């Protein structure tokens, strides 16, 4: 037997997701096993297991005509050899609890337990997924040791071929826990692994969030109950009076069939049943389709979040994403008549804020004049910072204006920029008269107007300013679904102190 090489050595081989490469990859792993001290019989077991499993994994992960890569990483460990198979294809169908119930897509992968001593199937969110295989050397194996994973067949079927064009309208039904696997696959088929809320790639998290009432998922299905779309109503602690319509995906072959509109109608009804006062959505501006659907349901533009869309976002069937960091258009709809609230709009933005309220059909009072400067409170300021890593966004919410607030925000802004947060949002209370005279001071720091979010704070409407610490796509790349949305984009562009080159 060859003397084993030192442990902790790692090598990697990347191959196309093409079954013709499986034998070469299996031979590579078997040769690394020789360095780990395995005899010819064990190397043959490793080779045969991978030669069978790799084509099965490729077939599961990537649909017909879809290109992708698969990485085979081999690590020499004290117990023997660890092999990790990674790809960014369809997520695994793990429906069980996160405590460790394992799953695999088909029998060819389940048969790996005949070749390896430890096996794990993992969904990694934006990182894709991986299969971890461990083979023990005989002298390292523990007598009577059981394999780490007792594999169970997944309830989900193999990846389905592309769906045919819909013959009629789809229907919408509520979420059931057994749907979680197909939701993850539907998001993947639309966005790959580029969707910002990575919980949608973890079936067990989808189930837990729905069970806790933090998310209300709805599904678009065919007459045969095949899932072709998903959308969710999400509730956030920062704005408890309203809900967010998001995670809207429809598989490419079922777009333009009215599925997204039906999903939106279903969730608006659910929001009313929950007693919410309004809903909002953040629509991409790479295309106008989702904006137009929201507009048809009564949502109107109220803010533009510049640079919030990662350039890695890929829309299958709609071409590539933005050339740089793209923008998101925020749209809002009142579900109940809004209570009249005083609005202390900064003088510079009074007309645009009034136009936004008018487009929303709000009966709010017209913007009031700013209070005198001496009205600023002498108490200590209060604010919260919420960091959202998936968007590389820092959100500063000012709860109480106080002495030294501008200096505090200047310091926090510098720290966040040094930490390489791409986008910093500053949220002010439009019903607080002390916010108005400070808006210009914050704009002197580099913040600029993003828009408003009605009921966006527990205690009133939100004025949102934004600071950009990253290059992004030009404003000319922004596509809008209504004349007023285009007007809002032009206004934000005019406010931007450092607009990107067109």
CSV table of C-alpha atoms in Angstrom, one decimal:
chain,number,residue,atom,x,y,z
A,1,UNK,CA,0.0,0.0,0.0
A,2,UNK,CA,1.3,3.4,-0.9
A,3,UNK,CA,2.1,5.6,2.2
A,4,UNK,CA,-0.6,8.2,2.7
A,5,UNK,CA,0.1,11.8,1.9
A,6,UNK,CA,-0.1,14.4,4.7
A,7,UNK,CA,-3.7,15.3,5.6
A,8,UNK,CA,-5.4,18.6,4.8
A,9,UNK,CA,-4.1,18.7,1.2
A,10,UNK,CA,-6.9,19.9,-1.1
A,11,UNK,CA,-7.2,19.7,-4.9
A,12,UNK,CA,-10.0,20.7,-7.2
A,13,UNK,CA,-11.2,19.7,-10.7
A,14,UNK,CA,-13.9,21.6,-12.6
A,15,UNK,CA,-15.7,19.9,-15.4
A,16,UNK,CA,-18.7,20.8,-17.7
A,17,UNK,CA,-22.0,19.4,-16.6
A,18,UNK,CA,-21.6,16.8,-19.4
A,19,UNK,CA,-21.8,13.1,-18.6
A,20,UNK,CA,-18.9,12.4,-21.0
A,21,UNK,CA,-16.6,14.0,-18.4
A,22,UNK,CA,-17.8,11.8,-15.5
A,23,UNK,CA,-15.2,9.0,-16.1
A,24,UNK,CA,-12.3,11.4,-16.2
A,25,UNK,CA,-13.4,13.0,-13.0
A,26,UNK,CA,-13.9,9.7,-11.3
A,27,UNK,CA,-10.4,8.6,-12.4
A,28,UNK,CA,-9.0,11.8,-10.9
A,29,UNK,CA,-10.7,11.2,-7.5
A,30,UNK,CA,-9.5,7.5,-7.5
A,31,UNK,CA,-5.9,8.7,-8.2
A,32,UNK,CA,-6.1,11.1,-5.3
A,33,UNK,CA,-7.3,8.2,-3.2
A,34,UNK,CA,-4.0,6.5,-4.0
A,35,UNK,CA,-2.2,9.4,-2.4
A,36,UNK,CA,-4.5,9.0,0.6
A,37,UNK,CA,-3.2,5.4,1.1
A,38,UNK,CA,-6.2,3.5,-0.3
A,39,UNK,CA,-5.5,0.1,-1.9
A,40,UNK,CA,-6.6,-0.9,-5.4
A,41,UNK,CA,-9.9,-2.4,-4.2
A,42,UNK,CA,-11.0,0.7,-2.4
A,43,UNK,CA,-9.9,3.0,-5.3
A,44,UNK,CA,-12.1,0.9,-7.6
A,45,UNK,CA,-15.1,1.3,-5.2
A,46,UNK,CA,-14.6,5.1,-5.2
A,47,UNK,CA,-14.2,5.2,-9.0
A,48,UNK,CA,-17.3,3.1,-9.7
A,49,UNK,CA,-19.4,5.2,-7.2
A,50,UNK,CA,-18.4,8.5,-8.8
A,51,UNK,CA,-18.8,7.2,-12.4
A,52,UNK,CA,-22.4,6.3,-11.6
A,53,UNK,CA,-23.3,9.3,-9.4
A,54,UNK,CA,-21.8,12.1,-11.4
A,55,UNK,CA,-24.0,11.7,-14.5
A,56,UNK,CA,-27.0,11.4,-12.2
A,57,UNK,CA,-26.1,14.6,-10.4
A,58,UNK,CA,-25.6,16.4,-13.7
A,59,UNK,CA,-28.9,15.2,-15.0
A,60,UNK,CA,-30.7,16.3,-11.9
A,61,UNK,CA,-29.0,19.7,-11.5
A,62,UNK,CA,-29.2,21.0,-15.1
A,63,UNK,CA,-32.2,20.9,-17.4
A,64,UNK,CA,-31.9,20.0,-21.1
A,65,UNK,CA,-30.0,22.7,-23.0
A,66,UNK,CA,-28.8,24.4,-19.7
A,67,UNK,CA,-25.0,24.9,-19.4
A,68,UNK,CA,-23.2,24.6,-16.1
A,69,UNK,CA,-20.1,23.4,-14.3
A,70,UNK,CA,-19.4,20.9,-11.6
A,71,UNK,CA,-16.5,21.0,-9.2
A,72,UNK,CA,-14.9,17.9,-7.7
A,73,UNK,CA,-12.8,18.8,-4.7
A,74,UNK,CA,-10.7,16.1,-3.0
A,75,UNK,CA,-9.3,16.7,0.5
A,76,UNK,CA,-6.9,14.3,2.3
A,77,UNK,CA,-8.2,14.0,5.9
A,78,UNK,CA,-6.9,12.0,8.8
A,79,UNK,CA,-9.7,9.4,8.4
A,80,UNK,CA,-9.0,9.0,4.6
A,81,UNK,CA,-10.5,11.0,1.7
A,82,UNK,CA,-13.3,13.6,1.5
A,83,UNK,CA,-14.8,14.4,-1.9
A,84,UNK,CA,-17.1,17.4,-2.3
A,85,UNK,CA,-19.2,17.7,-5.5
A,86,UNK,CA,-20.4,21.3,-6.0
A,87,UNK,CA,-22.6,22.9,-8.6
A,88,UNK,CA,-25.1,25.7,-9.0
A,89,UNK,CA,-27.9,23.7,-10.5
A,90,UNK,CA,-31.4,22.9,-9.1
A,91,UNK,CA,-31.5,22.8,-5.2
A,92,UNK,CA,-31.9,19.5,-3.5
A,93,UNK,CA,-35.4,18.6,-2.3
A,94,UNK,CA,-34.8,18.7,1.4
A,95,UNK,CA,-38.2,18.9,3.1
A,96,UNK,CA,-37.2,17.7,6.5
A,97,UNK,CA,-36.2,19.8,9.4
A,98,UNK,CA,-32.8,21.6,9.4
A,99,UNK,CA,-31.7,19.3,12.3
A,100,UNK,CA,-30.2,16.9,9.9
A,101,UNK,CA,-32.7,14.9,7.9
A,102,UNK,CA,-31.0,14.2,4.6
A,103,UNK,CA,-32.3,13.8,1.1
A,104,UNK,CA,-31.2,13.0,-2.4
A,105,UNK,CA,-32.8,13.4,-5.8
A,106,UNK,CA,-32.7,9.9,-7.2
A,107,UNK,CA,-31.6,6.3,-6.6
A,108,UNK,CA,-28.3,6.7,-8.4
A,109,UNK,CA,-27.2,9.2,-5.8
A,110,UNK,CA,-28.7,7.2,-3.0
A,111,UNK,CA,-26.6,4.3,-4.1
A,112,UNK,CA,-23.5,6.3,-3.0
A,113,UNK,CA,-24.0,4.7,0.5
A,114,UNK,CA,-22.7,1.5,-1.0
A,115,UNK,CA,-19.4,3.2,-1.9
A,116,UNK,CA,-18.7,5.8,0.9
A,117,UNK,CA,-18.9,5.8,4.7
A,118,UNK,CA,-20.3,9.3,5.2
A,119,UNK,CA,-22.6,11.2,2.9
A,120,UNK,CA,-24.3,14.6,3.1
A,121,UNK,CA,-26.5,16.5,0.7
A,122,UNK,CA,-26.5,20.3,1.4
A,123,UNK,CA,-28.3,23.3,-0.1
A,124,UNK,CA,-26.0,26.4,0.2
A,125,UNK,CA,-28.3,29.2,-0.8
A,126,UNK,CA,-26.5,31.6,-3.2
A,127,UNK,CA,-23.5,29.1,-3.2
A,128,UNK,CA,-25.6,26.4,-4.9
A,129,UNK,CA,-25.4,22.9,-3.4
A,130,UNK,CA,-22.9,20.2,-2.6
A,131,UNK,CA,-22.7,16.5,-2.0
A,132,UNK,CA,-20.0,15.6,0.6
A,133,UNK,CA,-18.6,12.1,0.5
A,134,UNK,CA,-16.1,10.6,2.9
A,135,UNK,CA,-14.2,7.3,2.5
A,136,UNK,CA,-12.4,5.9,5.5
A,137,UNK,CA,-9.1,4.0,5.3
A,138,UNK,CA,-9.4,0.6,7.0
A,139,UNK,CA,-7.0,1.4,9.8
A,140,UNK,CA,-9.0,4.6,10.6
A,141,UNK,CA,-12.5,3.1,10.6
A,142,UNK,CA,-14.2,2.6,13.9
A,143,UNK,CA,-15.6,-0.9,14.6
A,144,UNK,CA,-19.3,-0.9,14.1
A,145,UNK,CA,-19.4,2.7,13.1
A,146,UNK,CA,-22.6,3.7,11.3
A,147,UNK,CA,-22.7,6.1,8.4
A,148,UNK,CA,-23.4,9.7,9.3
A,149,UNK,CA,-26.4,9.9,7.1
A,150,UNK,CA,-29.2,7.4,6.8
A,151,UNK,CA,-30.5,8.6,3.5
A,152,UNK,CA,-34.1,8.8,2.7
A,153,UNK,CA,-35.7,9.2,-0.7
A,154,UNK,CA,-36.8,12.8,-1.4
A,155,UNK,CA,-40.5,13.4,-2.0
A,156,UNK,CA,-39.6,15.6,-4.9
A,157,UNK,CA,-39.4,14.0,-8.4
A,158,UNK,CA,-36.5,14.5,-10.7
A,159,UNK,CA,-36.1,17.8,-12.4
A,160,UNK,CA,-39.0,18.2,-14.8
A,161,UNK,CA,-38.4,19.0,-18.5
A,162,UNK,CA,-39.4,22.5,-19.7
A,163,UNK,CA,-43.1,23.0,-19.3
A,164,UNK,CA,-45.2,23.5,-22.4
A,165,UNK,CA,-46.8,26.8,-23.2
A,166,UNK,CA,-50.0,27.2,-21.1
A,167,UNK,CA,-53.2,26.5,-23.0
A,168,UNK,CA,-55.2,28.6,-20.6
A,169,UNK,CA,-55.0,30.6,-17.4
A,170,UNK,CA,-53.3,29.1,-14.4
A,171,UNK,CA,-55.0,29.1,-11.0
A,172,UNK,CA,-53.7,30.1,-7.6
A,173,UNK,CA,-53.8,28.2,-4.3
A,174,UNK,CA,-52.2,28.6,-0.9
A,175,UNK,CA,-48.9,27.1,0.1
A,176,UNK,CA,-48.6,23.6,1.6
A,177,UNK,CA,-45.3,22.4,3.2
A,178,UNK,CA,-44.9,19.7,0.5
A,179,UNK,CA,-44.6,22.6,-2.0
A,180,UNK,CA,-41.4,24.0,-0.5
A,181,UNK,CA,-39.0,21.9,-2.7
A,182,UNK,CA,-40.8,23.0,-6.0
A,183,UNK,CA,-40.7,26.7,-4.8
A,184,UNK,CA,-36.9,26.5,-4.5
A,185,UNK,CA,-36.7,24.9,-7.9
A,186,UNK,CA,-39.1,27.5,-9.5
A,187,UNK,CA,-37.0,30.4,-8.1
A,188,UNK,CA,-33.8,28.7,-9.5
A,189,UNK,CA,-35.4,28.2,-12.9
A,190,UNK,CA,-36.1,32.0,-13.0
A,191,UNK,CA,-33.1,33.5,-11.3
A,192,UNK,CA,-30.5,30.8,-10.9
A,193,UNK,CA,-28.8,31.4,-7.6
A,194,UNK,CA,-28.9,35.2,-7.9
A,195,UNK,CA,-32.1,36.0,-6.0
A,196,UNK,CA,-31.4,38.3,-3.0
A,197,UNK,CA,-33.5,36.5,-0.3
A,198,UNK,CA,-31.6,33.3,-0.2
A,199,UNK,CA,-34.2,31.6,2.1
A,200,UNK,CA,-36.1,30.7,-1.0
A,201,UNK,CA,-33.3,28.1,-1.8
A,202,UNK,CA,-33.9,26.3,1.5
A,203,UNK,CA,-37.2,24.4,1.5
A,204,UNK,CA,-37.0,24.0,5.3
A,205,UNK,CA,-36.8,27.8,5.8
A,206,UNK,CA,-39.8,28.4,3.5
A,207,UNK,CA,-41.8,26.0,5.6
A,208,UNK,CA,-40.7,27.6,8.9
A,209,UNK,CA,-41.4,31.2,7.8
A,210,UNK,CA,-44.8,30.3,6.6
A,211,UNK,CA,-45.6,28.4,9.8
A,212,UNK,CA,-44.5,31.4,11.9
A,213,UNK,CA,-46.7,33.8,9.9
A,214,UNK,CA,-43.8,35.9,8.7
A,215,UNK,CA,-44.3,34.9,5.1
A,216,UNK,CA,-47.6,34.0,3.3
A,217,UNK,CA,-46.7,32.1,0.1
A,218,UNK,CA,-49.1,31.6,-2.8
A,219,UNK,CA,-48.6,29.4,-5.8
A,220,UNK,CA,-49.6,29.5,-9.4
A,221,UNK,CA,-50.4,26.0,-10.6
A,222,UNK,CA,-51.6,24.2,-13.8
A,223,UNK,CA,-54.7,22.1,-14.0
A,224,UNK,CA,-52.4,19.1,-13.1
A,225,UNK,CA,-51.3,21.0,-10.0
A,226,UNK,CA,-47.8,21.6,-11.4
A,227,UNK,CA,-46.2,24.7,-9.7
A,228,UNK,CA,-45.3,27.3,-12.3
A,229,UNK,CA,-45.2,30.5,-10.2
A,230,UNK,CA,-44.7,31.8,-6.6
A,231,UNK,CA,-45.3,35.1,-4.8
A,232,UNK,CA,-45.2,35.9,-1.1
A,233,UNK,CA,-46.5,38.5,1.3
A,234,UNK,CA,-43.7,39.2,3.8
A,235,UNK,CA,-44.1,41.1,7.2
A,236,UNK,CA,-41.2,43.1,8.6
A,237,UNK,CA,-40.8,44.5,12.1
A,238,UNK,CA,-39.7,47.9,10.7
A,239,UNK,CA,-43.1,48.6,9.1
A,240,UNK,CA,-45.7,46.5,10.9
A,241,UNK,CA,-48.7,48.3,9.3
A,242,UNK,CA,-47.9,47.2,5.8
A,243,UNK,CA,-46.6,44.1,4.0
A,244,UNK,CA,-44.2,43.5,1.1
A,245,UNK,CA,-45.2,41.7,-2.0
A,246,UNK,CA,-42.2,39.9,-3.2
A,247,UNK,CA,-40.4,36.7,-4.3
A,248,UNK,CA,-42.6,36.8,-7.4
A,249,UNK,CA,-41.4,34.3,-10.0
A,250,UNK,CA,-43.1,32.6,-12.9
A,251,UNK,CA,-41.3,30.0,-15.0
A,252,UNK,CA,-40.4,31.3,-18.5
A,253,UNK,CA,-42.8,29.1,-20.4
A,254,UNK,CA,-45.8,30.4,-18.4
A,255,UNK,CA,-45.1,34.1,-18.5
A,256,UNK,CA,-47.6,36.5,-20.1
A,257,UNK,CA,-50.4,34.1,-19.1
A,258,UNK,CA,-51.8,36.2,-16.3
A,259,UNK,CA,-50.3,34.1,-13.5
A,260,UNK,CA,-48.5,36.9,-11.8
A,261,UNK,CA,-51.6,39.1,-11.7
A,262,UNK,CA,-53.6,36.2,-10.1
A,263,UNK,CA,-50.9,35.8,-7.5
A,264,UNK,CA,-51.0,39.5,-6.7
A,265,UNK,CA,-54.8,39.5,-6.4
A,266,UNK,CA,-54.6,36.5,-4.0
A,267,UNK,CA,-52.0,38.2,-1.8
A,268,UNK,CA,-53.8,41.5,-1.7
A,269,UNK,CA,-56.9,39.6,-0.3
A,270,UNK,CA,-54.6,37.9,2.3
A,271,UNK,CA,-53.2,41.3,3.3
A,272,UNK,CA,-56.7,42.7,3.9
A,273,UNK,CA,-57.6,39.7,5.9
A,274,UNK,CA,-54.6,40.3,8.1
A,275,UNK,CA,-55.7,43.9,8.7
A,276,UNK,CA,-52.8,45.5,7.0
A,277,UNK,CA,-53.2,49.1,5.9
A,278,UNK,CA,-51.1,48.9,2.8
A,279,UNK,CA,-48.7,46.8,0.7
A,280,UNK,CA,-45.5,47.7,-1.2
A,281,UNK,CA,-43.3,45.9,-3.7
A,282,UNK,CA,-39.8,46.4,-5.1
A,283,UNK,CA,-39.7,45.8,-8.8
A,284,UNK,CA,-36.7,45.4,-10.9
A,285,UNK,CA,-36.0,48.0,-13.6
A,286,UNK,CA,-34.2,45.7,-16.0
A,287,UNK,CA,-37.6,45.1,-17.5
A,288,UNK,CA,-41.0,46.8,-17.0
A,289,UNK,CA,-43.2,43.7,-16.7
A,290,UNK,CA,-43.5,43.3,-13.0
A,291,UNK,CA,-44.0,47.0,-12.6
A,292,UNK,CA,-46.9,46.9,-15.0
A,293,UNK,CA,-48.6,44.0,-13.3
A,294,UNK,CA,-48.3,45.9,-9.9
A,295,UNK,CA,-49.7,49.0,-11.6
A,296,UNK,CA,-52.7,47.0,-12.8
A,297,UNK,CA,-53.4,46.0,-9.2
A,298,UNK,CA,-53.3,49.7,-8.1
A,299,UNK,CA,-49.7,50.0,-6.9
A,300,UNK,CA,-48.0,53.3,-7.8
A,301,UNK,CA,-44.3,54.4,-7.7
A,302,UNK,CA,-43.2,56.1,-4.5
A,303,UNK,CA,-39.4,55.6,-4.4
A,304,UNK,CA,-36.4,54.5,-6.5
A,305,UNK,CA,-33.6,52.6,-4.8
A,306,UNK,CA,-30.6,53.1,-7.0
A,307,UNK,CA,-27.9,50.4,-7.2
A,308,UNK,CA,-29.9,47.9,-5.1
A,309,UNK,CA,-30.0,45.2,-7.8
A,310,UNK,CA,-26.8,43.1,-7.9
A,311,UNK,CA,-25.3,42.8,-11.4
A,312,UNK,CA,-25.1,39.0,-10.9
A,313,UNK,CA,-28.9,38.7,-11.1
A,314,UNK,CA,-29.9,36.7,-14.1
A,315,UNK,CA,-33.4,36.5,-15.6
A,316,UNK,CA,-33.8,33.3,-17.5
A,317,UNK,CA,-35.7,33.9,-20.7
A,318,UNK,CA,-35.3,37.7,-20.4
A,319,UNK,CA,-31.6,38.1,-21.2
A,320,UNK,CA,-28.9,39.3,-18.9
A,321,UNK,CA,-29.2,41.5,-15.9
A,322,UNK,CA,-27.9,45.0,-15.6
A,323,UNK,CA,-24.4,46.0,-16.8
A,324,UNK,CA,-23.7,47.4,-13.3
A,325,UNK,CA,-25.7,47.5,-10.1
A,326,UNK,CA,-29.3,48.1,-11.2
A,327,UNK,CA,-32.1,49.9,-9.5
A,328,UNK,CA,-35.4,48.8,-7.9
A,329,UNK,CA,-38.7,50.8,-8.2
A,330,UNK,CA,-40.8,50.8,-5.0
A,331,UNK,CA,-44.6,50.8,-5.6
A,332,UNK,CA,-47.3,51.2,-2.9
A,333,UNK,CA,-51.0,50.7,-2.5
A,334,UNK,CA,-53.3,51.8,0.4
A,335,UNK,CA,-55.6,49.0,1.5
A,336,UNK,CA,-57.6,51.2,3.8
A,337,UNK,CA,-58.2,55.0,3.5
A,338,UNK,CA,-55.2,56.6,5.1
A,339,UNK,CA,-55.6,58.7,8.2
A,340,UNK,CA,-54.7,62.3,7.6
A,341,UNK,CA,-51.2,63.0,9.0
A,342,UNK,CA,-49.1,66.1,8.9
A,343,UNK,CA,-46.4,65.9,6.4
A,344,UNK,CA,-43.3,68.1,6.9
A,345,UNK,CA,-41.7,67.9,3.5
A,346,UNK,CA,-38.3,69.5,2.9
A,347,UNK,CA,-38.8,72.6,0.8
A,348,UNK,CA,-36.7,71.2,-2.0
A,349,UNK,CA,-38.7,68.1,-2.4
A,350,UNK,CA,-42.2,69.4,-1.6
A,351,UNK,CA,-43.6,69.2,-5.2
A,352,UNK,CA,-42.3,65.7,-5.8
A,353,UNK,CA,-43.6,64.4,-2.5
A,354,UNK,CA,-47.0,66.0,-3.2
A,355,UNK,CA,-47.0,64.3,-6.6
A,356,UNK,CA,-46.3,60.9,-5.1
A,357,UNK,CA,-49.1,61.2,-2.6
A,358,UNK,CA,-51.4,62.3,-5.4
A,359,UNK,CA,-50.5,59.3,-7.5
A,360,UNK,CA,-51.3,57.1,-4.5
A,361,UNK,CA,-54.7,58.7,-4.1
A,362,UNK,CA,-53.9,59.7,-0.6
A,363,UNK,CA,-56.0,62.3,1.3
A,364,UNK,CA,-53.0,63.4,3.3
A,365,UNK,CA,-52.5,67.0,4.3
A,366,UNK,CA,-50.3,69.0,2.0
A,367,UNK,CA,-46.7,69.4,3.1
A,368,UNK,CA,-46.4,71.8,6.0
A,369,UNK,CA,-43.7,74.5,6.2
A,370,UNK,CA,-40.6,73.6,8.1
A,371,UNK,CA,-40.4,74.5,11.8
A,372,UNK,CA,-38.0,77.1,13.1
A,373,UNK,CA,-34.4,75.8,13.6
A,374,UNK,CA,-34.7,76.2,17.4
A,375,UNK,CA,-37.3,73.4,17.5
A,376,UNK,CA,-34.6,70.8,17.2
A,377,UNK,CA,-34.6,68.7,20.4
A,378,UNK,CA,-31.8,68.8,22.9
A,379,UNK,CA,-32.2,65.2,23.9
A,380,UNK,CA,-29.8,62.5,22.8
A,381,UNK,CA,-30.6,61.1,19.3
A,382,UNK,CA,-31.9,57.6,18.8
A,383,UNK,CA,-31.4,55.5,15.7
A,384,UNK,CA,-31.1,51.9,14.5
A,385,UNK,CA,-28.8,50.4,11.9
A,386,UNK,CA,-30.1,47.3,10.0
A,387,UNK,CA,-27.5,45.5,7.9
A,388,UNK,CA,-28.7,43.3,5.0
A,389,UNK,CA,-25.8,41.4,3.7
A,390,UNK,CA,-27.6,39.8,0.7
A,391,UNK,CA,-28.1,43.3,-0.7
A,392,UNK,CA,-24.9,44.8,0.8
A,393,UNK,CA,-27.3,47.4,2.2
A,394,UNK,CA,-27.1,49.3,5.5
A,395,UNK,CA,-30.4,50.9,6.6
A,396,UNK,CA,-30.2,53.7,9.2
A,397,UNK,CA,-33.6,54.5,10.8
A,398,UNK,CA,-33.7,57.7,12.9
A,399,UNK,CA,-36.2,57.2,15.7
A,400,UNK,CA,-35.6,60.5,17.5
A,401,UNK,CA,-33.9,63.7,16.3
A,402,UNK,CA,-31.5,65.0,19.0
A,403,UNK,CA,-28.5,67.1,19.5
A,404,UNK,CA,-25.5,66.0,17.5
A,405,UNK,CA,-27.6,63.7,15.1
A,406,UNK,CA,-25.8,65.0,12.0
A,407,UNK,CA,-22.3,64.4,13.5
A,408,UNK,CA,-23.5,60.9,14.6
A,409,UNK,CA,-24.7,60.0,11.1
A,410,UNK,CA,-21.6,61.4,9.5
A,411,UNK,CA,-19.5,59.1,11.7
A,412,UNK,CA,-21.7,56.0,11.0
A,413,UNK,CA,-21.6,56.8,7.3
A,414,UNK,CA,-17.8,56.9,7.2
A,415,UNK,CA,-17.6,53.6,9.2
A,416,UNK,CA,-20.1,51.9,6.8
A,417,UNK,CA,-18.2,53.1,3.7
A,418,UNK,CA,-14.9,51.8,5.1
A,419,UNK,CA,-16.6,48.5,5.8
A,420,UNK,CA,-17.5,48.5,2.1
A,421,UNK,CA,-21.3,48.5,2.4
A,422,UNK,CA,-22.4,49.4,-1.1
A,423,UNK,CA,-25.6,51.3,-0.3
A,424,UNK,CA,-26.7,53.2,2.8
A,425,UNK,CA,-30.3,54.3,3.3
A,426,UNK,CA,-31.3,56.9,5.8
A,427,UNK,CA,-35.0,56.8,6.9
A,428,UNK,CA,-36.6,59.9,8.4
A,429,UNK,CA,-40.1,60.4,9.8
A,430,UNK,CA,-42.1,62.7,7.6
A,431,UNK,CA,-44.5,63.5,10.4
A,432,UNK,CA,-41.8,64.7,12.7
A,433,UNK,CA,-41.3,68.5,12.1
A,434,UNK,CA,-37.7,68.3,13.3
A,435,UNK,CA,-36.7,66.0,10.4
A,436,UNK,CA,-37.3,68.7,7.8
A,437,UNK,CA,-34.6,71.2,8.5
A,438,UNK,CA,-32.0,68.4,8.8
A,439,UNK,CA,-32.7,66.8,5.4
A,440,UNK,CA,-30.5,69.4,3.7
A,441,UNK,CA,-27.7,68.8,6.2
A,442,UNK,CA,-27.8,65.0,5.4
A,443,UNK,CA,-27.8,65.8,1.7
A,444,UNK,CA,-24.6,67.7,2.3
A,445,UNK,CA,-23.0,64.4,3.5
A,446,UNK,CA,-23.8,62.9,0.1
A,447,UNK,CA,-27.3,61.4,0.7
A,448,UNK,CA,-29.9,62.2,-1.9
A,449,UNK,CA,-33.6,61.7,-2.4
A,450,UNK,CA,-35.0,58.2,-3.0
A,451,UNK,CA,-38.7,58.8,-2.2
A,452,UNK,CA,-41.2,58.0,0.4
A,453,UNK,CA,-42.8,54.8,1.8
A,454,UNK,CA,-46.3,55.5,3.3
A,455,UNK,CA,-46.7,53.8,6.7
A,456,UNK,CA,-43.1,52.8,6.3
A,457,UNK,CA,-42.4,53.4,10.0
A,458,UNK,CA,-44.3,52.2,13.1
A,459,UNK,CA,-45.1,55.8,13.8
A,460,UNK,CA,-45.6,57.4,10.4
A,461,UNK,CA,-44.7,57.8,6.8
A,462,UNK,CA,-41.0,57.4,5.8
A,463,UNK,CA,-38.8,59.8,3.9
A,464,UNK,CA,-35.9,57.8,2.4
A,465,UNK,CA,-32.5,59.2,1.4
A,466,UNK,CA,-29.8,57.1,-0.2
A,467,UNK,CA,-26.0,57.1,-0.3
A,468,UNK,CA,-24.1,55.1,-2.9
A,469,UNK,CA,-20.7,53.6,-2.2
A,470,UNK,CA,-20.5,51.6,-5.5
A,471,UNK,CA,-20.5,52.0,-9.2
A,472,UNK,CA,-23.9,51.2,-10.8
A,473,UNK,CA,-25.7,51.1,-14.1
A,474,UNK,CA,-26.6,54.4,-15.8
A,475,UNK,CA,-30.1,55.9,-15.3
A,476,UNK,CA,-30.7,55.4,-19.1
A,477,UNK,CA,-30.8,51.6,-18.4
A,478,UNK,CA,-33.8,52.0,-16.1
A,479,UNK,CA,-37.1,50.8,-17.7
A,480,UNK,CA,-40.4,52.0,-16.2
A,481,UNK,CA,-43.9,50.8,-16.5
A,482,UNK,CA,-45.8,54.1,-16.2
A,483,UNK,CA,-45.3,57.8,-17.0
A,484,UNK,CA,-45.2,58.8,-13.3
A,485,UNK,CA,-42.5,56.2,-12.6
A,486,UNK,CA,-40.4,57.7,-15.4
A,487,UNK,CA,-41.0,61.2,-13.9
A,488,UNK,CA,-39.8,59.9,-10.5
A,489,UNK,CA,-36.7,58.3,-12.0
A,490,UNK,CA,-35.8,61.6,-13.7
A,491,UNK,CA,-36.2,63.5,-10.4
A,492,UNK,CA,-34.0,61.1,-8.5
A,493,UNK,CA,-31.4,61.4,-11.3
A,494,UNK,CA,-31.5,65.1,-11.0
A,495,UNK,CA,-30.9,64.8,-7.2
A,496,UNK,CA,-28.0,62.4,-7.5
A,497,UNK,CA,-24.8,64.3,-6.7
A,498,UNK,CA,-22.6,61.7,-8.6
A,499,UNK,CA,-24.7,60.2,-11.4
A,500,UNK,CA,-23.0,57.4,-13.4
A,501,UNK,CA,-21.8,58.2,-17.0
A,502,UNK,CA,-24.5,57.5,-19.6
